[in-house]
Amino acid sequence: MPDRTIVVLGSGPKIGSHVAAHFALRGFNRIALLSRSEEKLKTDQSFVFDTATKSGAKNITIKIYPVDLSGTDYGALRSVLEKVEKDLGKPEVVLYNASKLEPSDMFEYSEAQMEESYRVSVTSMYATASWAIPHMIELAKQPDTKPLFIVTSGGLSFNPRPNRFALAASKAAQLNLTLALGAQWASHGVHSVGIVVAGIVGPGNGVFDPANIAEVYWAQYERGVKEGDGKDERTVWIKDPNDADGTAYQRGL
């Protein structure tokens, strides 16, 4: 079986690590986890390894890379990503799961804070895509590959709230960038898709259980890119079956 690499930016104890573990179980044996905190990355690394190996996965390499996605030194980010490639090979799958999750009260939240939120959600994602997608285009020429650039979005992208306006604005821009990447590179074999998680993620929380969410991400890998894909195929919702517009969870925000 050939080596397969997944890169997770914005790793964490919920979506990031669970998606990494799920892909490890399905044959992705080279895994890169990136986020700001090295200590938290070590915890994620142990979780992914233990979860995957207990279920029979073998020959897994998991490496961690501390990186600040909120800064303006995109050259430093590029250097980290190039090290990932050197260590683990070209990425077949990239999960961009990073956001600045905090309240933002209108006119009290500063312009500098807004810019930082945008850098985490959008500009660093753009820098990541500019590194990853050329590799994915090359991989798409090989048999049995399904290059995937997958992004964690949220219901605030469609239904913003005043006390989370900065996150809502940056996530809306992020989703638009995701759709644009898909429109640009689908014909080259790269599937770019935003997963709109319209609920509070946590163990035991039905469709929002991280393990269940990981199944949705895997389904997008299995699906791959298809001729004729448009915005609807590049926007996948995870929401409560009884929550038609995906806004019920926001009442508690």
mmCIF file of C-alpha atoms in Angstrom:
data_model
loop_
_atom_site.group_PDB
_atom_site.id
_atom_site.type_symbol
_atom_site.label_atom_id
_atom_site.label_comp_id
_atom_site.label_asym_id
_atom_site.label_seq_id
_atom_site.Cartn_x
_atom_site.Cartn_y
_atom_site.Cartn_z
ATOM 1 C CA MET A 1 0.000 0.000 0.000
ATOM 2 C CA PRO A 2 1.414 3.415 -0.932
ATOM 3 C CA ASP A 3 2.073 6.052 1.701
ATOM 4 C CA ARG A 4 -0.709 8.595 2.060
ATOM 5 C CA THR A 5 -0.332 11.948 3.784
ATOM 6 C CA ILE A 6 -2.908 14.111 5.544
ATOM 7 C CA VAL A 7 -2.028 17.536 6.952
ATOM 8 C CA VAL A 8 -4.243 19.030 9.669
ATOM 9 C CA LEU A 9 -3.929 22.750 10.398
ATOM 10 C CA GLY A 10 -5.746 23.846 13.519
ATOM 11 C CA SER A 11 -5.412 20.507 15.245
ATOM 12 C CA GLY A 12 -7.270 20.122 18.521
ATOM 13 C CA PRO A 13 -9.112 17.661 20.736
ATOM 14 C CA LYS A 14 -12.326 17.718 18.717
ATOM 15 C CA ILE A 15 -12.571 17.864 14.930
ATOM 16 C CA GLY A 16 -8.863 18.030 14.066
ATOM 17 C CA SER A 17 -7.612 15.027 15.995
ATOM 18 C CA HIS A 18 -10.702 12.910 15.310
ATOM 19 C CA VAL A 19 -10.469 13.479 11.554
ATOM 20 C CA ALA A 20 -6.750 12.629 11.658
ATOM 21 C CA ALA A 21 -7.450 9.418 13.584
ATOM 22 C CA HIS A 22 -10.256 8.422 11.229
ATOM 23 C CA PHE A 23 -8.087 8.922 8.147
ATOM 24 C CA ALA A 24 -5.307 6.940 9.848
ATOM 25 C CA LEU A 25 -7.720 4.054 10.281
ATOM 26 C CA ARG A 26 -8.539 4.234 6.572
ATOM 27 C CA GLY A 27 -4.978 4.010 5.328
ATOM 28 C CA PHE A 28 -3.409 7.450 5.743
ATOM 29 C CA ASN A 29 -0.193 6.464 7.465
ATOM 30 C CA ARG A 30 1.596 9.816 7.394
ATOM 31 C CA ILE A 31 -0.027 12.503 9.487
ATOM 32 C CA ALA A 32 1.030 16.083 10.188
ATOM 33 C CA LEU A 33 -0.636 18.027 13.000
ATOM 34 C CA LEU A 34 -0.173 21.798 13.133
ATOM 35 C CA SER A 35 -1.324 24.365 15.685
ATOM 36 C CA ARG A 36 0.108 27.004 17.980
ATOM 37 C CA SER A 37 0.644 24.995 21.185
ATOM 38 C CA GLU A 38 3.304 22.290 21.161
ATOM 39 C CA GLU A 39 1.971 20.787 24.389
ATOM 40 C CA LYS A 40 -1.533 20.457 22.988
ATOM 41 C CA LEU A 41 -0.108 19.000 19.803
ATOM 42 C CA LYS A 42 1.618 16.293 21.824
ATOM 43 C CA THR A 43 -1.743 15.405 23.373
ATOM 44 C CA ASP A 44 -3.350 15.244 19.916
ATOM 45 C CA GLN A 45 -0.472 13.144 18.637
ATOM 46 C CA SER A 46 -0.969 10.593 21.415
ATOM 47 C CA PHE A 47 -4.729 10.507 20.850
ATOM 48 C CA VAL A 48 -4.415 9.919 17.110
ATOM 49 C CA PHE A 49 -1.776 7.222 17.547
ATOM 50 C CA ASP A 50 -3.620 5.390 20.337
ATOM 51 C CA THR A 51 -7.005 5.581 18.611
ATOM 52 C CA ALA A 52 -5.676 4.350 15.285
ATOM 53 C CA THR A 53 -3.378 1.602 16.520
ATOM 54 C CA LYS A 54 -5.944 0.171 18.932
ATOM 55 C CA SER A 55 -8.181 -0.342 15.919
ATOM 56 C CA GLY A 56 -5.475 -2.085 13.917
ATOM 57 C CA ALA A 57 -3.717 0.683 11.989
ATOM 58 C CA LYS A 58 -0.030 -0.016 11.415
ATOM 59 C CA ASN A 59 3.129 1.782 10.337
ATOM 60 C CA ILE A 60 1.781 5.215 11.232
ATOM 61 C CA THR A 61 4.030 8.247 11.403
ATOM 62 C CA ILE A 62 2.572 11.267 13.202
ATOM 63 C CA LYS A 63 4.600 14.456 13.395
ATOM 64 C CA ILE A 64 3.711 17.717 15.085
ATOM 65 C CA TYR A 65 4.595 21.231 13.943
ATOM 66 C CA PRO A 66 3.956 24.276 16.128
ATOM 67 C CA VAL A 67 2.953 27.233 13.974
ATOM 68 C CA ASP A 68 1.208 30.575 14.475
ATOM 69 C CA LEU A 69 -1.539 30.991 11.883
ATOM 70 C CA SER A 70 -2.487 34.440 13.200
ATOM 71 C CA GLY A 71 0.763 36.169 12.262
ATOM 72 C CA THR A 72 1.889 37.992 9.150
ATOM 73 C CA ASP A 73 5.049 35.986 8.477
ATOM 74 C CA TYR A 74 3.699 33.771 5.727
ATOM 75 C CA GLY A 75 7.236 32.838 4.772
ATOM 76 C CA ALA A 76 7.573 31.146 8.167
ATOM 77 C CA LEU A 77 4.336 29.242 7.559
ATOM 78 C CA ARG A 78 5.599 28.197 4.137
ATOM 79 C CA SER A 79 8.841 26.953 5.696
ATOM 80 C CA VAL A 80 6.897 24.777 8.136
ATOM 81 C CA LEU A 81 4.773 23.357 5.321
ATOM 82 C CA GLU A 82 7.863 22.618 3.242
ATOM 83 C CA LYS A 83 9.279 20.746 6.233
ATOM 84 C CA VAL A 84 6.053 18.729 6.388
ATOM 85 C CA GLU A 85 6.554 17.768 2.749
ATOM 86 C CA LYS A 86 10.179 16.825 3.365
ATOM 87 C CA ASP A 87 9.267 14.700 6.381
ATOM 88 C CA LEU A 88 6.048 13.075 5.193
ATOM 89 C CA GLY A 89 5.676 13.584 1.462
ATOM 90 C CA LYS A 90 3.189 15.448 -0.696
ATOM 91 C CA PRO A 91 -0.240 15.958 0.900
ATOM 92 C CA GLU A 92 -3.158 14.117 -0.619
ATOM 93 C CA VAL A 93 -5.493 15.644 1.968
ATOM 94 C CA VAL A 94 -5.315 18.968 3.792
ATOM 95 C CA LEU A 95 -7.780 19.816 6.535
ATOM 96 C CA TYR A 96 -7.879 23.520 7.394
ATOM 97 C CA ASN A 97 -9.593 23.634 10.776
ATOM 98 C CA ALA A 98 -8.245 26.887 12.220
ATOM 99 C CA SER A 99 -10.343 29.787 13.517
ATOM 100 C CA LYS A 100 -10.106 32.443 16.188
ATOM 101 C CA LEU A 101 -12.971 31.356 18.427
ATOM 102 C CA GLU A 102 -13.869 34.195 20.759
ATOM 103 C CA PRO A 103 -16.685 36.698 21.315
ATOM 104 C CA SER A 104 -16.502 40.012 19.466
ATOM 105 C CA ASP A 105 -18.772 42.811 20.644
ATOM 106 C CA MET A 106 -19.556 45.402 17.995
ATOM 107 C CA PHE A 107 -17.306 48.506 18.152
ATOM 108 C CA GLU A 108 -15.508 47.136 21.223
ATOM 109 C CA TYR A 109 -13.592 44.557 19.211
ATOM 110 C CA SER A 110 -10.625 46.355 17.673
ATOM 111 C CA GLU A 111 -9.611 46.576 14.050
ATOM 112 C CA ALA A 112 -6.387 44.758 14.918
ATOM 113 C CA GLN A 113 -8.381 41.896 16.420
ATOM 114 C CA MET A 114 -10.534 41.739 13.299
ATOM 115 C CA GLU A 115 -7.430 41.533 11.116
ATOM 116 C CA GLU A 116 -6.044 38.722 13.262
ATOM 117 C CA SER A 117 -9.293 36.773 12.942
ATOM 118 C CA TYR A 118 -9.124 37.188 9.169
ATOM 119 C CA ARG A 119 -5.500 36.063 9.032
ATOM 120 C CA VAL A 120 -6.288 32.849 10.922
ATOM 121 C CA SER A 121 -9.356 31.972 8.867
ATOM 122 C CA VAL A 122 -8.472 33.289 5.422
ATOM 123 C CA THR A 123 -4.974 34.546 4.694
ATOM 124 C CA SER A 124 -3.124 31.636 6.289
ATOM 125 C CA MET A 125 -5.524 29.275 4.567
ATOM 126 C CA TYR A 126 -4.715 30.945 1.249
ATOM 127 C CA ALA A 127 -0.999 30.530 1.940
ATOM 128 C CA THR A 128 -1.586 26.872 2.800
ATOM 129 C CA ALA A 129 -3.575 26.264 -0.373
ATOM 130 C CA SER A 130 -0.875 27.896 -2.503
ATOM 131 C CA TRP A 131 1.574 25.332 -1.096
ATOM 132 C CA ALA A 132 -0.704 22.285 -1.107
ATOM 133 C CA ILE A 133 -2.708 22.463 -4.308
ATOM 134 C CA PRO A 134 0.223 22.281 -6.772
ATOM 135 C CA HIS A 135 1.239 19.040 -5.043
ATOM 136 C CA MET A 136 -2.341 17.800 -5.194
ATOM 137 C CA ILE A 137 -2.536 18.492 -8.916
ATOM 138 C CA GLU A 138 0.491 16.245 -9.412
ATOM 139 C CA LEU A 139 -0.959 13.537 -7.173
ATOM 140 C CA ALA A 140 -4.256 13.663 -9.074
ATOM 141 C CA LYS A 141 -2.412 12.302 -12.114
ATOM 142 C CA GLN A 142 -1.608 9.114 -10.198
ATOM 143 C CA PRO A 143 -4.049 6.198 -9.917
ATOM 144 C CA ASP A 144 -6.112 5.703 -6.760
ATOM 145 C CA THR A 145 -5.654 9.219 -5.390
ATOM 146 C CA LYS A 146 -8.377 11.705 -4.476
ATOM 147 C CA PRO A 147 -6.764 15.018 -3.549
ATOM 148 C CA LEU A 148 -8.920 16.904 -1.058
ATOM 149 C CA PHE A 149 -8.646 20.402 0.421
ATOM 150 C CA ILE A 150 -11.294 20.418 3.138
ATOM 151 C CA VAL A 151 -12.200 23.339 5.379
ATOM 152 C CA THR A 152 -14.203 23.474 8.604
ATOM 153 C CA SER A 153 -16.826 26.174 8.235
ATOM 154 C CA GLY A 154 -19.767 27.035 10.491
ATOM 155 C CA GLY A 155 -23.319 28.246 10.578
ATOM 156 C CA LEU A 156 -22.188 31.774 11.418
ATOM 157 C CA SER A 157 -20.994 32.042 7.811
ATOM 158 C CA PHE A 158 -24.665 32.197 6.805
ATOM 159 C CA ASN A 159 -26.345 33.497 9.975
ATOM 160 C CA PRO A 160 -24.047 35.986 11.752
ATOM 161 C CA ARG A 161 -24.608 37.133 15.321
ATOM 162 C CA PRO A 162 -23.575 40.571 16.600
ATOM 163 C CA ASN A 163 -21.587 39.137 19.519
ATOM 164 C CA ARG A 164 -19.619 36.874 17.134
ATOM 165 C CA PHE A 165 -19.492 39.218 14.145
ATOM 166 C CA ALA A 166 -15.716 38.952 13.569
ATOM 167 C CA LEU A 167 -15.777 35.168 13.514
ATOM 168 C CA ALA A 168 -18.862 35.239 11.277
ATOM 169 C CA ALA A 169 -17.236 37.640 8.820
ATOM 170 C CA SER A 170 -13.954 35.739 8.635
ATOM 171 C CA LYS A 171 -15.702 32.358 8.288
ATOM 172 C CA ALA A 172 -17.905 33.708 5.498
ATOM 173 C CA ALA A 173 -14.798 34.912 3.659
ATOM 174 C CA GLN A 174 -13.130 31.570 4.318
ATOM 175 C CA LEU A 175 -16.027 29.647 2.817
ATOM 176 C CA ASN A 176 -16.003 31.887 -0.251
ATOM 177 C CA LEU A 177 -12.290 31.219 -0.702
ATOM 178 C CA THR A 178 -12.954 27.485 -0.371
ATOM 179 C CA LEU A 179 -15.574 27.655 -3.108
ATOM 180 C CA ALA A 180 -13.258 29.681 -5.331
ATOM 181 C CA LEU A 181 -10.482 27.123 -4.903
ATOM 182 C CA GLY A 182 -12.912 24.410 -5.930
ATOM 183 C CA ALA A 183 -14.058 26.311 -8.991
ATOM 184 C CA GLN A 184 -10.451 26.937 -10.028
ATOM 185 C CA TRP A 185 -8.916 23.510 -9.467
ATOM 186 C CA ALA A 186 -11.703 20.927 -9.830
ATOM 187 C CA SER A 187 -10.800 20.380 -13.469
ATOM 188 C CA HIS A 188 -7.301 19.440 -12.276
ATOM 189 C CA GLY A 189 -8.647 16.720 -9.982
ATOM 190 C CA VAL A 190 -8.669 18.611 -6.669
ATOM 191 C CA HIS A 191 -11.823 18.568 -4.518
ATOM 192 C CA SER A 192 -12.173 21.698 -2.354
ATOM 193 C CA VAL A 193 -15.106 21.612 0.048
ATOM 194 C CA GLY A 194 -16.371 23.491 3.106
ATOM 195 C CA ILE A 195 -18.044 21.544 5.907
ATOM 196 C CA VAL A 196 -20.594 23.794 7.619
ATOM 197 C CA VAL A 197 -20.755 22.534 11.199
ATOM 198 C CA ALA A 198 -23.948 24.193 12.489
ATOM 199 C CA GLY A 199 -23.846 23.102 16.103
ATOM 200 C CA ILE A 200 -21.783 22.698 19.251
ATOM 201 C CA VAL A 201 -19.147 20.010 18.772
ATOM 202 C CA GLY A 202 -18.670 17.576 21.637
ATOM 203 C CA PRO A 203 -18.618 13.880 22.563
ATOM 204 C CA GLY A 204 -22.079 12.357 22.734
ATOM 205 C CA ASN A 205 -23.710 15.295 20.949
ATOM 206 C CA GLY A 206 -25.323 13.315 18.137
ATOM 207 C CA VAL A 207 -24.282 14.454 14.667
ATOM 208 C CA PHE A 208 -21.890 16.907 16.340
ATOM 209 C CA ASP A 209 -19.910 14.168 18.082
ATOM 210 C CA PRO A 210 -16.354 14.553 16.686
ATOM 211 C CA ALA A 211 -16.265 10.887 15.685
ATOM 212 C CA ASN A 212 -19.452 11.317 13.648
ATOM 213 C CA ILE A 213 -18.152 14.514 12.086
ATOM 214 C CA ALA A 214 -15.006 12.658 11.027
ATOM 215 C CA GLU A 215 -17.195 10.257 9.044
ATOM 216 C CA VAL A 216 -18.565 13.186 7.031
ATOM 217 C CA TYR A 217 -15.057 14.378 6.214
ATOM 218 C CA TRP A 218 -14.081 10.873 5.113
ATOM 219 C CA ALA A 219 -17.163 10.657 2.906
ATOM 220 C CA GLN A 220 -15.943 13.738 1.037
ATOM 221 C CA TYR A 221 -12.603 12.065 0.450
ATOM 222 C CA GLU A 222 -14.305 8.947 -0.876
ATOM 223 C CA ARG A 223 -16.568 11.046 -3.091
ATOM 224 C CA GLY A 224 -13.744 12.969 -4.689
ATOM 225 C CA VAL A 225 -14.217 15.665 -7.284
ATOM 226 C CA LYS A 226 -16.824 15.172 -9.994
ATOM 227 C CA GLU A 227 -17.453 16.862 -13.308
ATOM 228 C CA GLY A 228 -20.128 19.502 -12.949
ATOM 229 C CA ASP A 229 -19.532 20.175 -9.250
ATOM 230 C CA GLY A 230 -20.741 23.603 -8.179
ATOM 231 C CA LYS A 231 -21.348 25.572 -5.008
ATOM 232 C CA ASP A 232 -23.876 23.076 -3.652
ATOM 233 C CA GLU A 233 -21.436 20.171 -3.999
ATOM 234 C CA ARG A 234 -18.686 22.198 -2.344
ATOM 235 C CA THR A 235 -20.788 23.160 0.681
ATOM 236 C CA VAL A 236 -21.709 20.279 2.993
ATOM 237 C CA TRP A 237 -23.872 20.906 6.057
ATOM 238 C CA ILE A 238 -23.785 19.091 9.379
ATOM 239 C CA LYS A 239 -26.835 20.140 11.372
ATOM 240 C CA ASP A 240 -29.470 18.793 13.701
ATOM 241 C CA PRO A 241 -32.182 17.033 11.673
ATOM 242 C CA ASN A 242 -34.778 19.129 13.541
ATOM 243 C CA ASP A 243 -32.974 22.414 12.857
ATOM 244 C CA ALA A 244 -33.996 23.300 9.317
ATOM 245 C CA ASP A 245 -31.847 26.401 8.866
ATOM 246 C CA GLY A 246 -28.983 25.449 11.172
ATOM 247 C CA THR A 247 -29.469 28.321 13.625
ATOM 248 C CA ALA A 248 -31.039 26.736 16.728
ATOM 249 C CA TYR A 249 -27.681 26.181 18.452
ATOM 250 C CA GLN A 250 -26.865 29.917 18.199
ATOM 251 C CA ARG A 251 -29.466 30.813 20.810
ATOM 252 C CA GLY A 252 -26.966 29.857 23.497
ATOM 253 C CA LEU A 253 -24.074 31.875 22.087
#
